[in-house]
Short mmCIF file of C-alpha atoms in Angstrom, two decimals:
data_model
loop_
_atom_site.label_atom_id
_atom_site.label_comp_id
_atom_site.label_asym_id
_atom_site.label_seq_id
_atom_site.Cartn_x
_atom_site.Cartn_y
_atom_site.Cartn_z
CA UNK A 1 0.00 0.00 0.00
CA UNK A 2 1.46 3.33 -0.87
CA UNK A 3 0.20 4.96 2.42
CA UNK A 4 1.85 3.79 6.12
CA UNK A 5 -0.63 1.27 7.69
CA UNK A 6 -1.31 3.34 11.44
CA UNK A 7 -1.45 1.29 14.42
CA UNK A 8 -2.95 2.20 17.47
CA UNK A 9 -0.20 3.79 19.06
CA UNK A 10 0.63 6.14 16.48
CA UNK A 11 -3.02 7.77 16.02
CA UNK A 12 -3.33 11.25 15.78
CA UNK A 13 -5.97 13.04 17.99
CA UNK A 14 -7.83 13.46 14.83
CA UNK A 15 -7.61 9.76 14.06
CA UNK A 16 -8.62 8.23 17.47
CA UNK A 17 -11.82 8.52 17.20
CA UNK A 18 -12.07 7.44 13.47
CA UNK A 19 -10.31 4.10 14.51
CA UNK A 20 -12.62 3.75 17.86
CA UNK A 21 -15.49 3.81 15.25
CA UNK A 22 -14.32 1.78 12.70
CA UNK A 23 -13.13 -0.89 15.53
CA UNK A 24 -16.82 -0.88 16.80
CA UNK A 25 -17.85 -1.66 12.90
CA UNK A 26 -15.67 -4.79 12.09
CA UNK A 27 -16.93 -6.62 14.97
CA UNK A 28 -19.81 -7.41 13.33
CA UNK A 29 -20.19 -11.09 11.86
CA UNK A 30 -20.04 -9.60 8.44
CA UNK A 31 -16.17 -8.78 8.92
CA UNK A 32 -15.41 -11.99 10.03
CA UNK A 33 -13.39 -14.45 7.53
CA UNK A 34 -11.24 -11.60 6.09
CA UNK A 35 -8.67 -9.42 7.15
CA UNK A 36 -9.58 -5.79 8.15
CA UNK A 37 -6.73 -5.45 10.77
CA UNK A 38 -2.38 -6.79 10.47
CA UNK A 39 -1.27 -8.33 13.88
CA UNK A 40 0.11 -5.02 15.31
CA UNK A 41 -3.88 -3.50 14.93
CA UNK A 42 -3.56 -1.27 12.59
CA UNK A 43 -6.33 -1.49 9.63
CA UNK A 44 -6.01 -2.67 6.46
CA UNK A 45 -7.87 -2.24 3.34
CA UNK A 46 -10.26 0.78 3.36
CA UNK A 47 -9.99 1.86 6.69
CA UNK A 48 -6.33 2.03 6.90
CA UNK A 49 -6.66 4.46 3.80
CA UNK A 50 -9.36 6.47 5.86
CA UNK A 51 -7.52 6.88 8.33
CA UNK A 52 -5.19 9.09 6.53
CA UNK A 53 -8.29 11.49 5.62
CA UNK A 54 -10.62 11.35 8.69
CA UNK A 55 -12.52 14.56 7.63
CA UNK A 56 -13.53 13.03 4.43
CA UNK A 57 -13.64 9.88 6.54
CA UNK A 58 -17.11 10.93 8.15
CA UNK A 59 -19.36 12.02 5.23
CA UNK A 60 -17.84 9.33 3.11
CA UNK A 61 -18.80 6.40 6.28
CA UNK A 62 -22.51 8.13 6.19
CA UNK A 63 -22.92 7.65 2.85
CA UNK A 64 -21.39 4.07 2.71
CA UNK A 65 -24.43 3.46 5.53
CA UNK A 66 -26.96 4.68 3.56
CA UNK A 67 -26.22 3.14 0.72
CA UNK A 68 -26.12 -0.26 2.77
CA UNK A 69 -28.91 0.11 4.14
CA UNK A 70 -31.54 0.90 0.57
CA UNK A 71 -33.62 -1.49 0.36
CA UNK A 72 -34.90 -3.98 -2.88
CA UNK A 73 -32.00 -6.23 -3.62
CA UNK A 74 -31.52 -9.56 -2.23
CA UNK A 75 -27.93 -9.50 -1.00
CA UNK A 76 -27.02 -12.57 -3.36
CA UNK A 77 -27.66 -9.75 -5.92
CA UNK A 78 -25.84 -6.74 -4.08
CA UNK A 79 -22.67 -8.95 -4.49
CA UNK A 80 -23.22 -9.29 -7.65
CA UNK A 81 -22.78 -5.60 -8.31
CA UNK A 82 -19.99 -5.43 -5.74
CA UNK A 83 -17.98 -7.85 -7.41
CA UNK A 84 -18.81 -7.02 -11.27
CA UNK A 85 -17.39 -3.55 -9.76
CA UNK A 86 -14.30 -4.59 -8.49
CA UNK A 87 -13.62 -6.94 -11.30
CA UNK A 88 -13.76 -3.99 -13.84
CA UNK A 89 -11.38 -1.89 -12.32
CA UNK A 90 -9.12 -4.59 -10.96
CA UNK A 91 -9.51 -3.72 -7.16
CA UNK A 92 -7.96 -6.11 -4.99
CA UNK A 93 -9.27 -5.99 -1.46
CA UNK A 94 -12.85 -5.43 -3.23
CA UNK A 95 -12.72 -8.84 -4.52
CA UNK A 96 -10.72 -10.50 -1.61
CA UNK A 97 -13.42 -9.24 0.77
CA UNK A 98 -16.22 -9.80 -1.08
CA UNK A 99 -15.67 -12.95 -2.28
CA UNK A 100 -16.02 -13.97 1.06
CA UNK A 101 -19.18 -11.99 1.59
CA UNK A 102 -20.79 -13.41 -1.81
CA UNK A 103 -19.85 -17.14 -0.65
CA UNK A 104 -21.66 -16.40 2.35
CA UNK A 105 -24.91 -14.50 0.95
CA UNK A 106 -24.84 -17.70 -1.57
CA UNK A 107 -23.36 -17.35 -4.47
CA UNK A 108 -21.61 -20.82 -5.93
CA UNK A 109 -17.67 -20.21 -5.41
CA UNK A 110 -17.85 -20.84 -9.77
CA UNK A 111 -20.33 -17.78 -9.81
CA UNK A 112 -17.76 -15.82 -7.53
CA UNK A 113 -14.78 -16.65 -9.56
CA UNK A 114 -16.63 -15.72 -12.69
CA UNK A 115 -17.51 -12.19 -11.44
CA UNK A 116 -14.25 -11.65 -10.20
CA UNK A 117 -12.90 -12.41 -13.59
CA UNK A 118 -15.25 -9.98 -15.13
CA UNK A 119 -17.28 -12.16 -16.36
CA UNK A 120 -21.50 -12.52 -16.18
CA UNK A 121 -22.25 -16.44 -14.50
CA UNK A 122 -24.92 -17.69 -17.03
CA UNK A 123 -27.35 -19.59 -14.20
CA UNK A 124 -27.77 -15.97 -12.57
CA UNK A 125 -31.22 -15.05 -11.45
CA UNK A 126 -33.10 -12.67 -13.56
CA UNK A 127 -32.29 -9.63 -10.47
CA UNK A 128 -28.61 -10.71 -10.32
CA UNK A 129 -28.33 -10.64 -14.33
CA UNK A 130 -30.22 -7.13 -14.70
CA UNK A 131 -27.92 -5.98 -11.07
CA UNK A 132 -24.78 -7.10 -13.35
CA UNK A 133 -26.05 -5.22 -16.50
CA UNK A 134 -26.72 -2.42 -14.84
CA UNK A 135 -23.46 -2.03 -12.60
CA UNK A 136 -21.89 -2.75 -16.11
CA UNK A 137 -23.12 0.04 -18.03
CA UNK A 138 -22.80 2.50 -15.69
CA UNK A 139 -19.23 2.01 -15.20
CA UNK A 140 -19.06 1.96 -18.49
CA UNK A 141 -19.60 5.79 -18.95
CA UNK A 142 -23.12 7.44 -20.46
CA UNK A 143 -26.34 7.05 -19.59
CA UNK A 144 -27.87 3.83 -18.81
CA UNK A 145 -29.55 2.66 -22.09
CA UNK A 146 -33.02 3.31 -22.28
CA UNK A 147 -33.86 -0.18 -22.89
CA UNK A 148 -32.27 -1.38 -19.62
CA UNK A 149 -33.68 1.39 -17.69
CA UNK A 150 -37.05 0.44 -18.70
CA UNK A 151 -36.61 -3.27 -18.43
CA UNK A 152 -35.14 -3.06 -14.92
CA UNK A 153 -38.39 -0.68 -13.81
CA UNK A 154 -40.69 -2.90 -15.47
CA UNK A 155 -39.16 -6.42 -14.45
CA UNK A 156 -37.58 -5.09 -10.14
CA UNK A 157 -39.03 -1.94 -9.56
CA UNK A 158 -37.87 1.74 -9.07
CA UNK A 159 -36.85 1.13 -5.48
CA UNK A 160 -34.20 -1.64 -7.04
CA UNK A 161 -32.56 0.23 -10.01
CA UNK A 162 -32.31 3.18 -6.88
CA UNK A 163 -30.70 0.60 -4.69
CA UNK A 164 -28.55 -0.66 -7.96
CA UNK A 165 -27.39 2.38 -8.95
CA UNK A 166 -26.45 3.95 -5.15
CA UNK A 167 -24.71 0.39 -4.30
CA UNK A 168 -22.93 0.62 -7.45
CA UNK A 169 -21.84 4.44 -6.99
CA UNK A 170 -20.29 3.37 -2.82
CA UNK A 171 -18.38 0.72 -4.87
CA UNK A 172 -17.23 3.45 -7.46
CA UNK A 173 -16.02 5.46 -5.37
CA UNK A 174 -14.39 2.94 -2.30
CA UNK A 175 -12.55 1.05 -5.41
CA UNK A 176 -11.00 4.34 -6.91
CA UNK A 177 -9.74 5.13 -3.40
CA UNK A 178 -8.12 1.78 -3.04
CA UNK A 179 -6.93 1.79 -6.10
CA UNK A 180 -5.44 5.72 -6.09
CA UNK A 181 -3.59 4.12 -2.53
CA UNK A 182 -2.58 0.62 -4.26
CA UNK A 183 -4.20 -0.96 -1.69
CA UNK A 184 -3.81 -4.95 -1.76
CA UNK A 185 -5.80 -8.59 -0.47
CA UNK A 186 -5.07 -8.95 2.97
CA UNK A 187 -2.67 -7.10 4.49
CA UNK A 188 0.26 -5.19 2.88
CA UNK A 189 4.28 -5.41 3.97
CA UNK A 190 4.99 -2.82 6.78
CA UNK A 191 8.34 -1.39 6.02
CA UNK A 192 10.63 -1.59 9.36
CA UNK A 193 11.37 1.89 11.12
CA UNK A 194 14.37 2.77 11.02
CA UNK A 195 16.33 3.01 14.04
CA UNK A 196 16.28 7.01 15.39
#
């Protein structure tokens, strides 16, 4: 990673209370099975990037909860999006996370490795397929073609391309800051200090 992971004992005023937050968040059963922190505590993935801009930190967390939180798509078919996302711009710990996440939400691990190739699974359901479409055009540049707009509202709903689009926009944005930061799987080398 091209920014210094931050452990504990280093935090700034500024970042103590972005890292008490973000330590209450991964101890939910959804971070379990992948790495969010190294062995000297010091996030990994997005939140060690955060942690570097805790003013943009906040609004950027809210956001990411809002978006979470819209309702309309089965979570099988959120992952979909995630991982059609972070297949098309090559984002590491987008995939290595989400994998996980997809495997557990039910996706086959052949569906998972498709996605993550950037690649559309043939046996998905007619949401996942339309999720996929969708996250694929719009990263694509342009407006969404008319056709797909009008299929998606006729076939899920408004509520579901609104949940598509703002799922697909957190992952936009999340997967150009880990990619701006180089930010790998797991967690990246710390370089030794050197002596003072």
């Amino acid at each position: 990673m091209r920014l210094p992971l931050v452990r504990p004992d280093e935090l700034t005023p500024s970042q103590r209370p972005l890292y008490d937050a973000f330590e209450a968040m991964v101890e939910a059963d959804e971070y379990k099975g992948f790495e969010v922190r190294d062995t000297d505590g010091a996030f990994v993935g997005p939140w060690g990037v955060m942690l570097h801009f805790p003013e943009l930190a906040q609004p950027l967390a809210r956001f990411i909860d809002l978006a979470q939180q819209l309702p309309g798509l089965s979570e099988r078919a959120r992952h979909v999006v995630i991982l059609t996302i972070g297949a098309r711009f090559n984002v590491a710990y987008e995939m290595y996370a989400h994998a996980r996440l997809a495997a557990r939400a039910g996706l086959h691990p052949t569906e998972i490795a498709t996605l993550c190739a950037g690649g559309r699974p043939s046996d998905l359901t007619e949401e996942e397929s339309l999720a996929a479409d969708v996250a694929t055009a719009l990263s694509e540049g342009g407006p969404l073609p008319g056709p797909l707009y009008d299929t998606v509202i006729e076939t899920l709903g408004q509520q579901t391309l609104d949940t598509i689009v703002f799922v697909t926009v957190h992952y936009l944005a999340l997967g150009t800051v880990l990619n701006a930061y180089d930010v790998p799987a797991g967690s990246p080398r710390r370089e030794p200090k050197s002596a003072a």
